[in-house]
Amino acid sequence: MPKTLHVPLVDAERRHPPARARTARRFGGQSGLALVAGAFTLAQLTLVRPGLGLGWDEVVYVSQVSPEAPAAFFSAPRARGISLLAAPVASWSTSTELLRIYLALLSGLGLFLALRAWRGLFPMRVLALAGALFATLWVTLFYGPQVMPNYWVAIGALAGVGYFLRAQANSFDRAALWGVGLSAALMAWMRPTDAVWVTLPLLALLVCVRRWRRWPLLLSLGAGLAAGAAEWVVEAYVAYGGLRQRLADASLVQGGLGWNLGVDDQLRSLAGRTLCRPCTAPWPHPAVMIWWFVLPLLAALGLAVAVRTHRTAATLLPLACAATAAFPYLFLIGYAAPRFLLPAYALLALPVAGALVHLVTPRSRRRRKVAVTLVAFGLAGHLAIQYAVLNHVVDGTYDARRDWARTAAELHRLGVRPPCLLTGYEAIPIAFYTGCASAQTSGNNANTTRAEIVRTAGRLPVAVLTTQGGQPPAYARTWQPHRIADVRIYVAPAVHGERGGNRATARIAGLTRGTWETPSRTATH
């Protein structure tokens, strides 16, 4: 029988306390985690407005299950997990507020369960602090209530590594085995490629290191990844020309995967750029970036502390998974988005919390007071910066999405009502707000031809959107121009005859699914 590496459970005792004491201790510890998760949910509802409109990527995901508008083009890298997660609300309600509240509550519950997976591997105060550190990052607060997959990959990663260590330490812990499989399935359900990167160290240990080789654990991890990615793989063969072609298309969407130093792009995005592509923004203020440089130093200190306290595996493994999770976004793609690193931040929070707890608990009372003061001052400054960036991001995002809603209202006034079609500048989000389908003839979202758009304009309301300085395509230069803020709209001549019938609706649905002529299957990531 293969030996396993001992992972000490810090709450285990040789002399077990009475059942009542164990229950009280367990409840007290988990109530601390629940408090962190509850505060996280409340902060989302308070700081990230529930009325914040849906963003570009959110529109793509929500439109797959929402009756509000035809489904937007679904590009190769995307997975349908987050659409299905939002479906219990988005499939019957068009209320953005209700959807945000639902996701905020769900994200708080997810954080609690992910932290709970680590019970026995770290002291509860370390787990609570780790949860608080992760939950107070502006990027975590901003994306927790959004219809985006990255936060849920982070939750799956955090829970999965914890369950993995528990299952490795105790071969009879069936709950941990199930936790490994379900966590892997959650990650693969949301983003299959991210799930592979996160679990690389786990798979390598199980396959290559004899004393870690546990076939039930390997089976649970593999089955979870396969179950979560099954729909994505099947869809690759049904709609993208096979798995290899879908992976190639996904690479093209991301600018071609290869050696690209993206560390500087990620640093530039820390100031609140939700997508930095191309990332030509100036460097943010040093105060905004400093936590990013302190993070690996504290993680290294946390590892050193873990070695001394015989918790090496419980600290080294999340560090390894954080490194592999971050690697493609730091070195393989040529653009940046802060949300890409959420899984790495979630895993790094554990050793960082361990390091901070070690710093504030020296034996000397005098040193303890100095350490507590310095750490408290540093954390307070960090929280103030995170709040300032979050407030800036929310305000800017709210204004942009309000402009989309205004453009949609003006399109309705001009007679562009469902069933209808929009193409051109920011057509995907504006079309969703208008209730129209969207189509493009070039670029990452190309899914039809100019000839097909012209034919559609003979049956349905069609509009072309451009920037103020942009030029419409040749077929729309004689259409009636209108100006709404920074957007110029060219509306096709009035349609006579069939409007709103079943044939028209079917043609629109066919266009958005890509069943018409599709010169490209790539789209914005």
PDB file of C-alpha atoms in Angstrom, residues 58-159:
ATOM      1  CA  GLU A  58     -21.966  39.601 -19.107  1.00  0.00           C
ATOM      2  CA  VAL A  59     -24.325  40.320 -21.994  1.00  0.00           C
ATOM      3  CA  VAL A  60     -22.849  37.409 -23.939  1.00  0.00           C
ATOM      4  CA  TYR A  61     -23.285  35.026 -21.009  1.00  0.00           C
ATOM      5  CA  VAL A  62     -26.718  36.229 -19.888  1.00  0.00           C
ATOM      6  CA  SER A  63     -28.137  36.339 -23.416  1.00  0.00           C
ATOM      7  CA  GLN A  64     -27.633  32.576 -23.696  1.00  0.00           C
ATOM      8  CA  VAL A  65     -30.399  32.009 -21.131  1.00  0.00           C
ATOM      9  CA  SER A  66     -32.329  35.292 -21.017  1.00  0.00           C
ATOM     10  CA  PRO A  67     -35.580  35.993 -22.883  1.00  0.00           C
ATOM     11  CA  GLU A  68     -34.619  39.668 -23.102  1.00  0.00           C
ATOM     12  CA  ALA A  69     -32.731  39.398 -26.422  1.00  0.00           C
ATOM     13  CA  PRO A  70     -31.454  36.775 -28.883  1.00  0.00           C
ATOM     14  CA  ALA A  71     -28.311  34.950 -27.796  1.00  0.00           C
ATOM     15  CA  ALA A  72     -25.114  36.831 -28.652  1.00  0.00           C
ATOM     16  CA  PHE A  73     -22.314  35.126 -30.556  1.00  0.00           C
ATOM     17  CA  PHE A  74     -20.472  32.700 -28.254  1.00  0.00           C
ATOM     18  CA  SER A  75     -16.742  32.650 -28.959  1.00  0.00           C
ATOM     19  CA  ALA A  76     -14.386  29.705 -28.661  1.00  0.00           C
ATOM     20  CA  PRO A  77     -12.786  30.418 -25.247  1.00  0.00           C
ATOM     21  CA  ARG A  78     -16.067  30.867 -23.435  1.00  0.00           C
ATOM     22  CA  ALA A  79     -17.775  28.161 -21.404  1.00  0.00           C
ATOM     23  CA  ARG A  80     -21.438  28.015 -20.470  1.00  0.00           C
ATOM     24  CA  GLY A  81     -21.025  27.346 -16.768  1.00  0.00           C
ATOM     25  CA  ILE A  82     -21.569  30.939 -15.658  1.00  0.00           C
ATOM     26  CA  SER A  83     -24.625  31.235 -17.938  1.00  0.00           C
ATOM     27  CA  LEU A  84     -26.157  28.199 -16.258  1.00  0.00           C
ATOM     28  CA  LEU A  85     -25.243  29.547 -12.821  1.00  0.00           C
ATOM     29  CA  ALA A  86     -27.169  32.739 -13.616  1.00  0.00           C
ATOM     30  CA  ALA A  87     -30.060  30.880 -15.269  1.00  0.00           C
ATOM     31  CA  PRO A  88     -32.212  30.398 -12.113  1.00  0.00           C
ATOM     32  CA  VAL A  89     -32.795  34.164 -12.178  1.00  0.00           C
ATOM     33  CA  ALA A  90     -31.846  35.328 -15.678  1.00  0.00           C
ATOM     34  CA  SER A  91     -34.040  32.766 -17.442  1.00  0.00           C
ATOM     35  CA  TRP A  92     -37.280  34.302 -16.146  1.00  0.00           C
ATOM     36  CA  SER A  93     -36.439  37.809 -14.890  1.00  0.00           C
ATOM     37  CA  THR A  94     -34.929  40.792 -16.686  1.00  0.00           C
ATOM     38  CA  SER A  95     -34.137  42.537 -13.389  1.00  0.00           C
ATOM     39  CA  THR A  96     -30.422  43.281 -13.125  1.00  0.00           C
ATOM     40  CA  GLU A  97     -30.866  44.148  -9.445  1.00  0.00           C
ATOM     41  CA  LEU A  98     -32.322  40.731  -8.665  1.00  0.00           C
ATOM     42  CA  LEU A  99     -29.524  39.007 -10.586  1.00  0.00           C
ATOM     43  CA  ARG A 100     -26.834  40.980  -8.721  1.00  0.00           C
ATOM     44  CA  ILE A 101     -28.353  40.198  -5.325  1.00  0.00           C
ATOM     45  CA  TYR A 102     -28.615  36.504  -6.203  1.00  0.00           C
ATOM     46  CA  LEU A 103     -24.953  36.357  -7.283  1.00  0.00           C
ATOM     47  CA  ALA A 104     -23.757  38.359  -4.272  1.00  0.00           C
ATOM     48  CA  LEU A 105     -25.468  35.919  -1.906  1.00  0.00           C
ATOM     49  CA  LEU A 106     -24.144  32.964  -3.880  1.00  0.00           C
ATOM     50  CA  SER A 107     -20.591  34.323  -3.933  1.00  0.00           C
ATOM     51  CA  GLY A 108     -20.643  34.836  -0.172  1.00  0.00           C
ATOM     52  CA  LEU A 109     -21.805  31.249   0.322  1.00  0.00           C
ATOM     53  CA  GLY A 110     -19.103  30.048  -2.069  1.00  0.00           C
ATOM     54  CA  LEU A 111     -16.393  31.857  -0.106  1.00  0.00           C
ATOM     55  CA  PHE A 112     -17.612  30.335   3.159  1.00  0.00           C
ATOM     56  CA  LEU A 113     -17.618  26.803   1.748  1.00  0.00           C
ATOM     57  CA  ALA A 114     -14.184  27.231   0.134  1.00  0.00           C
ATOM     58  CA  LEU A 115     -12.630  28.445   3.397  1.00  0.00           C
ATOM     59  CA  ARG A 116     -14.389  25.689   5.319  1.00  0.00           C
ATOM     60  CA  ALA A 117     -12.635  23.133   3.107  1.00  0.00           C
ATOM     61  CA  TRP A 118      -9.370  24.104   4.853  1.00  0.00           C
ATOM     62  CA  ARG A 119     -10.550  23.471   8.402  1.00  0.00           C
ATOM     63  CA  GLY A 120      -7.980  21.431  10.261  1.00  0.00           C
ATOM     64  CA  LEU A 121      -5.185  22.470   7.894  1.00  0.00           C
ATOM     65  CA  PHE A 122      -4.797  26.012   9.235  1.00  0.00           C
ATOM     66  CA  PRO A 123      -5.988  27.687  12.444  1.00  0.00           C
ATOM     67  CA  MET A 124      -9.398  29.273  12.049  1.00  0.00           C
ATOM     68  CA  ARG A 125      -8.005  32.751  12.618  1.00  0.00           C
ATOM     69  CA  VAL A 126      -5.687  32.257   9.643  1.00  0.00           C
ATOM     70  CA  LEU A 127      -8.575  31.067   7.485  1.00  0.00           C
ATOM     71  CA  ALA A 128     -10.759  33.991   8.513  1.00  0.00           C
ATOM     72  CA  LEU A 129      -7.952  36.466   7.790  1.00  0.00           C
ATOM     73  CA  ALA A 130      -7.238  34.798   4.427  1.00  0.00           C
ATOM     74  CA  GLY A 131     -10.897  35.125   3.492  1.00  0.00           C
ATOM     75  CA  ALA A 132     -10.926  38.773   4.527  1.00  0.00           C
ATOM     76  CA  LEU A 133      -7.765  39.541   2.537  1.00  0.00           C
ATOM     77  CA  PHE A 134      -9.179  37.972  -0.600  1.00  0.00           C
ATOM     78  CA  ALA A 135     -12.671  39.422  -0.156  1.00  0.00           C
ATOM     79  CA  THR A 136     -11.455  43.010   0.279  1.00  0.00           C
ATOM     80  CA  LEU A 137      -9.537  43.203  -2.995  1.00  0.00           C
ATOM     81  CA  TRP A 138     -11.372  45.561  -5.321  1.00  0.00           C
ATOM     82  CA  VAL A 139     -11.323  43.012  -8.104  1.00  0.00           C
ATOM     83  CA  THR A 140     -12.973  40.377  -5.862  1.00  0.00           C
ATOM     84  CA  LEU A 141     -15.688  42.756  -4.709  1.00  0.00           C
ATOM     85  CA  PHE A 142     -16.342  43.991  -8.232  1.00  0.00           C
ATOM     86  CA  TYR A 143     -16.626  40.587  -9.884  1.00  0.00           C
ATOM     87  CA  GLY A 144     -18.352  38.694  -7.070  1.00  0.00           C
ATOM     88  CA  PRO A 145     -21.874  39.823  -8.129  1.00  0.00           C
ATOM     89  CA  GLN A 146     -21.133  39.806 -11.869  1.00  0.00           C
ATOM     90  CA  VAL A 147     -21.995  37.155 -14.442  1.00  0.00           C
ATOM     91  CA  MET A 148     -18.339  36.339 -15.002  1.00  0.00           C
ATOM     92  CA  PRO A 149     -16.555  32.991 -14.489  1.00  0.00           C
ATOM     93  CA  ASN A 150     -13.250  34.043 -12.915  1.00  0.00           C
ATOM     94  CA  TYR A 151     -14.449  34.408  -9.329  1.00  0.00           C
ATOM     95  CA  TRP A 152     -15.940  30.930  -9.463  1.00  0.00           C
ATOM     96  CA  VAL A 153     -12.714  29.446 -10.792  1.00  0.00           C
ATOM     97  CA  ALA A 154     -11.043  31.051  -7.766  1.00  0.00           C
ATOM     98  CA  ILE A 155     -13.581  29.509  -5.389  1.00  0.00           C
ATOM     99  CA  GLY A 156     -13.142  26.103  -7.017  1.00  0.00           C
ATOM    100  CA  ALA A 157      -9.367  26.405  -6.796  1.00  0.00           C
ATOM    101  CA  LEU A 158      -9.407  27.422  -3.133  1.00  0.00           C
ATOM    102  CA  ALA A 159     -11.797  24.657  -2.128  1.00  0.00           C
TER     103      ALA A 159
END
